[in-house]
Short mmCIF file of C-alpha atoms in Angstrom, two decimals:
data_model
loop_
_atom_site.label_atom_id
_atom_site.label_comp_id
_atom_site.label_asym_id
_atom_site.label_seq_id
_atom_site.Cartn_x
_atom_site.Cartn_y
_atom_site.Cartn_z
CA MET A 1 59.17 -31.92 32.24
CA LEU A 2 61.04 -28.71 32.87
CA THR A 3 59.47 -25.56 31.44
CA GLY A 4 62.52 -23.34 30.93
CA MET A 5 63.41 -22.08 27.49
CA THR A 6 66.53 -23.04 25.59
CA ALA A 7 68.41 -20.94 23.05
CA TYR A 8 69.06 -21.06 19.32
CA VAL A 9 72.69 -20.82 18.22
CA CYS A 10 74.17 -20.58 14.73
CA PRO A 11 76.77 -23.35 14.31
CA ARG A 12 78.72 -21.19 11.86
CA CYS A 13 78.58 -17.67 13.37
CA GLN A 14 77.88 -18.53 17.03
CA VAL A 15 75.10 -15.91 16.99
CA GLN A 16 72.42 -16.70 19.58
CA SER A 17 68.70 -16.03 19.84
CA PRO A 18 66.10 -16.92 22.46
CA ALA A 19 64.13 -19.98 21.39
CA ASP A 20 60.90 -18.11 22.05
CA ALA A 21 61.74 -15.65 19.25
CA LEU A 22 60.27 -16.10 15.78
CA THR A 23 63.61 -15.50 14.06
CA TRP A 24 63.83 -18.63 11.92
CA CYS A 25 67.47 -18.34 10.83
CA CYS A 26 70.75 -16.73 11.80
CA PRO A 27 70.42 -13.00 11.05
CA LYS A 28 74.08 -12.82 10.06
CA CYS A 29 74.51 -15.72 7.60
CA ARG A 30 70.87 -16.78 7.07
CA GLY A 31 71.87 -20.30 8.00
CA PRO A 32 69.89 -22.79 10.10
CA TRP A 33 69.88 -22.81 13.88
CA ASP A 34 71.18 -25.43 16.29
CA LEU A 35 69.80 -25.72 19.81
CA GLU A 36 71.79 -24.92 22.93
CA PHE A 37 70.47 -27.76 25.04
CA ALA A 38 72.17 -30.34 27.25
CA SER A 39 70.45 -33.72 27.44
CA ALA A 40 70.59 -35.93 30.51
CA PRO A 41 71.22 -39.69 30.48
CA VAL A 42 68.23 -41.98 30.02
CA SER A 43 67.96 -44.91 32.42
CA LEU A 44 67.39 -48.08 30.39
CA PRO A 45 65.77 -50.06 33.26
CA SER A 46 63.27 -47.26 33.90
CA LEU A 47 61.88 -47.38 30.35
CA ALA A 48 59.73 -50.47 30.96
CA SER A 49 57.19 -48.44 32.92
CA ARG A 50 57.11 -45.35 30.71
CA VAL A 51 54.68 -44.00 28.11
CA ASN A 52 54.82 -45.97 24.86
CA SER A 53 55.91 -43.12 22.57
CA LEU A 54 59.04 -41.10 21.84
CA TRP A 55 58.28 -39.02 24.95
CA ARG A 56 59.59 -41.91 27.06
CA TYR A 57 63.06 -40.39 26.48
CA GLU A 58 62.15 -37.14 28.22
CA GLU A 59 65.62 -36.61 29.73
CA ALA A 60 67.02 -36.44 26.20
CA LEU A 61 64.42 -34.02 24.84
CA PRO A 62 64.22 -30.22 25.12
CA PRO A 63 61.62 -28.95 27.61
CA MET A 64 58.13 -29.35 26.13
CA PRO A 65 55.40 -28.39 28.60
CA TYR A 66 52.65 -28.90 26.00
CA ALA A 67 53.76 -32.32 24.76
CA ALA A 68 50.63 -33.97 26.13
CA ASP A 69 48.46 -31.57 24.14
CA VAL A 70 49.96 -32.48 20.76
CA THR A 71 51.14 -36.09 20.91
CA LEU A 72 49.52 -38.70 18.67
CA GLY A 73 51.47 -41.59 20.16
CA GLU A 74 54.33 -41.23 17.67
CA GLY A 75 57.48 -43.32 17.94
CA ARG A 76 58.24 -46.85 19.16
CA THR A 77 58.07 -48.30 15.65
CA PRO A 78 58.92 -51.99 15.08
CA LEU A 79 62.36 -53.30 14.17
CA VAL A 80 62.05 -56.36 11.93
CA PRO A 81 64.71 -58.57 10.30
CA LEU A 82 65.12 -58.54 6.51
CA VAL A 83 68.33 -60.53 5.99
CA GLU A 84 70.45 -62.70 8.24
CA ASN A 85 73.39 -64.75 6.99
CA ALA A 86 77.09 -65.36 7.58
CA SER A 87 77.98 -61.96 6.09
CA GLY A 88 75.83 -59.99 8.52
CA ALA A 89 72.25 -59.03 9.26
CA VAL A 90 69.95 -56.29 8.03
CA SER A 91 66.89 -55.13 9.93
CA ALA A 92 64.32 -52.50 8.98
CA LYS A 93 62.76 -49.96 11.31
CA LEU A 94 59.17 -49.40 10.20
CA ASP A 95 58.81 -45.66 10.59
CA PHE A 96 56.08 -45.64 7.94
CA LEU A 97 53.79 -46.90 10.73
CA MET A 98 53.72 -43.44 12.34
CA PRO A 99 50.36 -41.60 12.73
CA THR A 100 50.80 -39.71 9.42
CA LEU A 101 52.66 -42.63 7.80
CA SER A 102 56.18 -41.18 7.78
CA PHE A 103 59.15 -40.63 10.08
CA LYS A 104 58.56 -36.87 9.87
CA ASP A 105 56.15 -37.22 12.80
CA ARG A 106 59.16 -37.50 15.11
CA GLY A 107 60.19 -33.92 14.38
CA ALA A 108 56.77 -32.45 13.60
CA VAL A 109 55.43 -33.18 17.08
CA MET A 110 58.35 -31.24 18.57
CA LEU A 111 57.74 -28.26 16.30
CA ALA A 112 54.01 -28.29 17.07
CA ALA A 113 54.58 -28.44 20.82
CA HIS A 114 57.02 -25.56 20.62
CA ALA A 115 54.68 -23.55 18.38
CA LEU A 116 51.78 -24.13 20.77
CA ARG A 117 53.87 -22.72 23.60
CA LEU A 118 54.57 -19.60 21.52
CA ALA A 119 50.90 -19.29 20.51
CA ARG A 120 49.81 -19.35 24.14
CA THR A 121 52.14 -16.47 24.93
CA GLY A 122 50.56 -14.42 22.13
CA ARG A 123 53.70 -14.35 19.96
CA LEU A 124 52.39 -16.56 17.16
CA ASP A 125 49.46 -16.23 14.75
CA ARG A 126 50.17 -18.93 12.17
CA VAL A 127 52.52 -21.74 11.22
CA VAL A 128 54.22 -22.00 7.83
CA ALA A 129 55.99 -25.06 6.44
CA ASP A 130 57.39 -26.24 3.11
CA SER A 131 57.56 -29.82 1.99
CA SER A 132 57.50 -32.29 -0.88
CA GLY A 133 54.66 -33.97 1.00
CA ASN A 134 55.53 -35.95 4.13
CA ALA A 135 56.79 -33.12 6.33
CA GLY A 136 53.87 -30.97 5.25
CA THR A 137 51.43 -33.73 6.14
CA ALA A 138 53.02 -34.16 9.54
CA ILE A 139 53.01 -30.42 10.27
CA ALA A 140 49.37 -30.21 9.17
CA ALA A 141 48.35 -33.10 11.43
CA TYR A 142 50.17 -31.95 14.53
CA GLY A 143 49.18 -28.35 13.86
CA ALA A 144 45.56 -29.51 13.82
CA ARG A 145 46.10 -31.40 17.05
CA ALA A 146 47.51 -28.22 18.62
CA GLY A 147 44.75 -26.00 17.20
CA LEU A 148 47.18 -23.95 15.11
CA ASP A 149 46.52 -22.17 11.81
CA SER A 150 48.85 -23.91 9.33
CA LEU A 151 49.93 -23.03 5.80
CA VAL A 152 51.93 -25.60 3.81
CA TYR A 153 53.91 -24.75 0.67
CA VAL A 154 54.45 -27.68 -1.72
CA PRO A 155 56.01 -28.04 -5.19
CA GLU A 156 53.64 -28.10 -8.10
CA GLY A 157 53.02 -31.74 -9.00
CA THR A 158 53.16 -33.07 -5.42
CA SER A 159 51.35 -36.40 -5.03
CA PRO A 160 47.57 -35.79 -4.96
CA LYS A 161 47.23 -38.27 -2.12
CA LYS A 162 49.64 -36.22 0.01
CA LEU A 163 47.82 -32.99 -0.84
CA GLU A 164 44.53 -34.59 0.12
CA GLN A 165 45.96 -35.64 3.46
CA ILE A 166 47.35 -32.16 4.18
CA ARG A 167 44.02 -30.52 3.39
CA ALA A 168 42.09 -33.10 5.39
CA HIS A 169 43.90 -31.88 8.51
CA GLY A 170 42.66 -28.35 7.83
CA ALA A 171 45.90 -26.82 6.62
CA ARG A 172 45.90 -24.48 3.65
CA VAL A 173 48.05 -25.59 0.70
CA VAL A 174 50.05 -23.32 -1.60
CA GLU A 175 51.34 -25.08 -4.72
CA VAL A 176 54.50 -23.38 -5.98
CA PRO A 177 55.60 -23.57 -9.64
CA GLY A 178 59.09 -24.97 -9.96
CA ASP A 179 61.17 -27.36 -7.90
CA ARG A 180 61.67 -28.05 -4.21
CA GLU A 181 64.06 -25.12 -3.82
CA ALA A 182 61.52 -22.67 -5.27
CA THR A 183 59.01 -23.97 -2.73
CA ALA A 184 61.43 -23.43 0.14
CA ARG A 185 62.14 -19.86 -1.00
CA ALA A 186 58.43 -19.06 -1.11
CA ALA A 187 57.92 -20.45 2.39
CA ARG A 188 60.87 -18.48 3.78
CA THR A 189 59.44 -15.27 2.36
CA ALA A 190 56.15 -16.03 4.12
CA ALA A 191 58.04 -16.89 7.31
CA ASP A 192 59.40 -13.35 7.49
CA GLU A 193 55.88 -12.00 8.08
CA PRO A 194 55.17 -10.90 11.70
CA GLY A 195 53.55 -13.49 13.95
CA THR A 196 54.67 -16.39 11.75
CA PHE A 197 56.43 -19.50 13.04
CA TYR A 198 58.47 -21.29 10.37
CA ALA A 199 57.96 -24.96 11.20
CA SER A 200 60.94 -25.93 9.10
CA HIS A 201 62.26 -29.47 9.34
CA VAL A 202 65.55 -28.07 8.04
CA TYR A 203 66.11 -24.73 9.78
CA ASN A 204 64.52 -25.41 13.16
CA PRO A 205 66.59 -27.69 15.42
CA TYR A 206 63.63 -28.89 17.46
CA PHE A 207 62.86 -31.14 14.51
CA THR A 208 66.30 -32.76 14.75
CA HIS A 209 65.83 -33.42 18.46
CA GLY A 210 62.67 -35.29 17.49
CA THR A 211 64.37 -37.41 14.83
CA LYS A 212 67.14 -38.41 17.22
CA THR A 213 64.61 -40.60 19.06
CA TYR A 214 64.96 -43.00 16.12
CA VAL A 215 68.37 -44.01 17.49
CA TYR A 216 67.24 -43.96 21.13
CA GLU A 217 64.63 -46.52 20.14
CA LEU A 218 67.25 -48.70 18.45
CA TRP A 219 69.39 -48.46 21.58
CA GLU A 220 66.48 -49.56 23.76
CA GLU A 221 65.29 -52.29 21.37
CA LEU A 222 68.79 -53.79 21.24
CA GLY A 223 69.14 -53.85 25.03
CA GLY A 224 71.44 -50.88 25.46
CA ARG A 225 73.62 -51.28 22.39
CA LEU A 226 73.58 -49.82 18.89
CA PRO A 227 73.77 -51.42 15.43
CA ASP A 228 77.11 -51.58 13.65
CA THR A 229 75.77 -49.55 10.72
CA ILE A 230 72.81 -47.19 10.38
CA VAL A 231 71.79 -46.42 6.80
CA VAL A 232 69.63 -43.33 6.22
CA PRO A 233 68.22 -41.52 3.18
CA VAL A 234 69.58 -38.00 2.87
CA GLY A 235 68.09 -34.97 1.17
CA ASN A 236 68.12 -32.24 3.80
CA GLY A 237 69.66 -34.70 6.25
CA THR A 238 67.25 -34.35 9.17
CA LEU A 239 67.21 -38.04 10.05
CA LEU A 240 70.96 -38.44 9.64
CA LEU A 241 71.73 -35.42 11.82
CA GLY A 242 69.27 -36.63 14.43
CA ALA A 243 70.98 -40.02 14.41
CA ALA A 244 74.41 -38.41 14.79
CA LEU A 245 73.13 -36.29 17.68
CA ALA A 246 71.71 -39.32 19.48
CA VAL A 247 74.90 -41.34 19.02
CA ASP A 248 76.95 -38.47 20.46
CA GLU A 249 74.60 -38.12 23.45
CA LEU A 250 74.50 -41.83 24.22
CA HIS A 251 78.29 -42.07 23.98
CA ARG A 252 78.82 -38.92 26.09
CA HIS A 253 76.57 -40.26 28.83
CA GLY A 254 78.37 -43.61 28.87
CA LEU A 255 75.32 -45.49 27.61
CA THR A 256 77.13 -47.03 24.64
CA ASP A 257 80.75 -47.85 23.91
CA THR A 258 80.42 -47.92 20.15
CA ARG A 259 79.60 -45.47 17.40
CA PRO A 260 77.86 -47.01 14.40
CA ALA A 261 78.92 -46.01 10.90
CA LEU A 262 76.38 -43.65 9.37
CA VAL A 263 75.83 -44.48 5.71
CA ALA A 264 73.95 -41.84 3.73
CA VAL A 265 71.92 -42.66 0.63
CA GLN A 266 70.97 -40.32 -2.21
CA ALA A 267 69.27 -40.84 -5.55
CA GLU A 268 71.90 -40.75 -8.30
CA ALA A 269 69.73 -38.19 -10.11
CA VAL A 270 70.09 -35.66 -7.27
CA SER A 271 73.23 -36.42 -5.28
CA PRO A 272 75.17 -33.25 -4.45
CA LEU A 273 76.26 -34.49 -1.04
CA ALA A 274 77.52 -37.82 -2.36
CA ALA A 275 79.56 -35.99 -5.00
CA ALA A 276 81.02 -33.60 -2.41
CA PHE A 277 81.82 -36.45 0.00
CA HIS A 278 83.68 -38.53 -2.58
CA ALA A 279 85.51 -35.43 -3.82
CA GLY A 280 86.76 -34.79 -0.27
CA ALA A 281 84.89 -31.46 0.01
CA ASP A 282 83.72 -30.07 3.35
CA ASP A 283 80.73 -28.22 1.92
CA LEU A 284 78.83 -27.50 -1.28
CA GLU A 285 79.97 -23.89 -1.41
CA GLY A 286 81.99 -23.14 -4.53
CA ALA A 287 81.03 -26.40 -6.21
CA ALA A 288 79.36 -26.17 -9.59
CA PRO A 289 75.93 -27.70 -9.00
CA ALA A 290 74.96 -30.56 -11.27
CA ALA A 291 71.62 -30.12 -12.95
CA PRO A 292 69.15 -32.24 -10.96
CA ARG A 293 67.23 -34.84 -12.92
CA PRO A 294 63.79 -36.25 -12.17
CA THR A 295 63.77 -38.99 -9.54
CA LEU A 296 61.23 -41.29 -7.96
CA ALA A 297 62.80 -40.44 -4.58
CA GLU A 298 61.24 -36.97 -4.49
CA GLY A 299 61.61 -36.66 -0.73
CA ILE A 300 65.42 -36.55 -0.96
CA ALA A 301 65.71 -34.59 -4.21
CA ILE A 302 67.40 -31.58 -2.57
CA PRO A 303 70.08 -29.94 -4.77
CA ALA A 304 71.37 -27.50 -2.11
CA PRO A 305 70.76 -28.70 1.47
CA PRO A 306 71.38 -25.87 3.98
CA ARG A 307 73.07 -28.21 6.48
CA ALA A 308 75.46 -29.75 3.95
CA ARG A 309 78.57 -29.04 6.02
CA GLN A 310 77.09 -30.68 9.12
CA ILE A 311 75.92 -33.72 7.15
CA LEU A 312 79.30 -34.34 5.53
CA ARG A 313 81.10 -33.91 8.84
CA ALA A 314 78.74 -36.32 10.63
CA VAL A 315 79.21 -39.08 8.06
CA ARG A 316 82.99 -38.75 8.08
CA ALA A 317 83.17 -38.67 11.88
CA THR A 318 81.63 -42.15 12.09
CA GLY A 319 83.67 -43.75 9.32
CA GLY A 320 80.56 -43.91 7.15
CA THR A 321 80.11 -43.18 3.48
CA PHE A 322 77.63 -42.07 0.82
CA LEU A 323 75.86 -44.45 -1.55
CA THR A 324 73.70 -43.57 -4.54
CA VAL A 325 70.90 -45.52 -6.19
CA GLU A 326 69.57 -45.54 -9.74
CA GLU A 327 65.87 -45.27 -10.57
CA ASP A 328 65.60 -48.93 -11.62
CA ASP A 329 67.13 -49.94 -8.27
CA ILE A 330 64.41 -47.97 -6.48
CA ARG A 331 61.65 -49.68 -8.52
CA THR A 332 63.12 -53.11 -7.85
CA ALA A 333 63.57 -52.47 -4.14
CA GLN A 334 60.01 -51.24 -3.73
CA ARG A 335 58.62 -54.40 -5.29
CA ASP A 336 61.01 -56.59 -3.31
CA LEU A 337 59.84 -55.07 -0.02
CA ALA A 338 56.21 -55.38 -1.08
CA ARG A 339 56.75 -59.10 -1.62
CA ARG A 340 58.09 -59.22 1.93
CA GLY A 341 54.87 -57.63 3.19
CA LEU A 342 56.13 -54.04 3.41
CA PHE A 343 54.61 -51.44 1.07
CA VAL A 344 56.85 -48.38 1.18
CA GLU A 345 56.97 -45.24 -0.96
CA ALA A 346 59.85 -44.71 -3.39
CA THR A 347 61.88 -42.36 -1.20
CA GLY A 348 61.49 -44.74 1.72
CA VAL A 349 62.96 -47.70 -0.15
CA ALA A 350 66.15 -45.90 -1.23
CA CYS A 351 68.17 -47.31 1.66
CA TRP A 352 67.06 -50.86 0.99
CA ALA A 353 67.95 -50.37 -2.67
CA ALA A 354 71.43 -49.19 -1.67
CA VAL A 355 72.01 -52.03 0.81
CA ARG A 356 70.92 -54.63 -1.76
CA ALA A 357 73.42 -53.30 -4.29
CA ALA A 358 76.39 -52.71 -1.95
CA PRO A 359 78.75 -55.30 -0.45
CA ALA A 360 77.46 -56.68 2.85
CA ARG A 361 78.72 -54.90 5.94
CA PRO A 362 79.69 -56.97 9.01
CA GLY A 363 77.43 -57.04 12.05
CA LEU A 364 73.95 -55.54 12.22
CA THR A 365 72.83 -52.94 9.71
CA VAL A 366 69.56 -51.04 10.21
CA VAL A 367 67.65 -49.26 7.45
CA PRO A 368 64.62 -47.02 7.96
CA LEU A 369 61.47 -47.49 5.92
CA CYS A 370 60.37 -43.91 6.16
CA GLY A 371 57.10 -43.45 4.28
CA ALA A 372 54.09 -45.62 3.44
CA GLY A 373 53.45 -46.74 -0.12
CA ALA A 374 49.80 -45.80 0.31
CA LYS A 375 50.89 -42.14 0.03
CA THR A 376 52.09 -42.45 -3.57
CA GLY A 377 51.25 -45.90 -4.88
CA LEU A 378 53.53 -48.33 -6.71
CA THR A 379 56.14 -46.74 -8.94
CA PRO A 380 55.63 -47.36 -12.67
#
């Protein structure tokens, strides 16, 4: 791979920063960064002889000279059919079969490789992350692989099994009283300390370039085409934005003629983006936030996602929509998948719950099963 550095750019202010800086957000608006990086086309025939991980799409990924030092073989998860009838077909991509049992490995390996590069230049002393569990676990695991000192902030009441996994990788855990937003604020305060790299799956765009490999894998698995519909769970929107990025790249490089509809799923209890979308709003700014209620889908219970504007724009650009699911739908969907041989955590079944309840869409629909049920157990 190439070893040159890319640049951060604020999508709102157009402010730029070198990607080797530890500035974790735009200094003008405090918003998240995008990455100024131009991918190259991936040759489908060449993939047969490549490494069996997400790194097989190296032309599409930002330069990562230390990828070999941090990889755990992430990516290349199975695509299995769930439903096939005259109305259409639904397949599931089993991203809960990643090394840390969630799709967050796709982005975490990118953050760890980038952080290792900064550590070896002497710029970085520690890594800080915030998470409801899965992202923190992934950062802890890949941080351990890279030999980095990691500190993970989690909301009070996070699943004990997830906390055990984070600690097992050697990361220190800080439990923050309050909700997910309070946890993020605490982590951002810590990220402002000198020598700290904020391994944020929301603010750092390297994570999004990792999650886009989800769609590259679909494209390869389907022989150079894409599904008609891709359904994704949305809290902070990292998987959806990665999917949108991959679709744009594949289309720009002439590797696909079609753009699948992106359908975003939120828990009804915490659904600010769904409300904004159906109200025709471009952002959450100025909207009176609804009081979030408890939900089994804790991983997408984000009342104020920083990339709201980008998420709404991406869904509209593909002719997609937002769906919401009730708590009983989540319980039913988890048990339904378990009876099909797939034990998935509550957040990870949200898309299947939504697809089961919605009218069938024509063609092939793909849903991700994002996190293993072993992390949280069966919902009561």
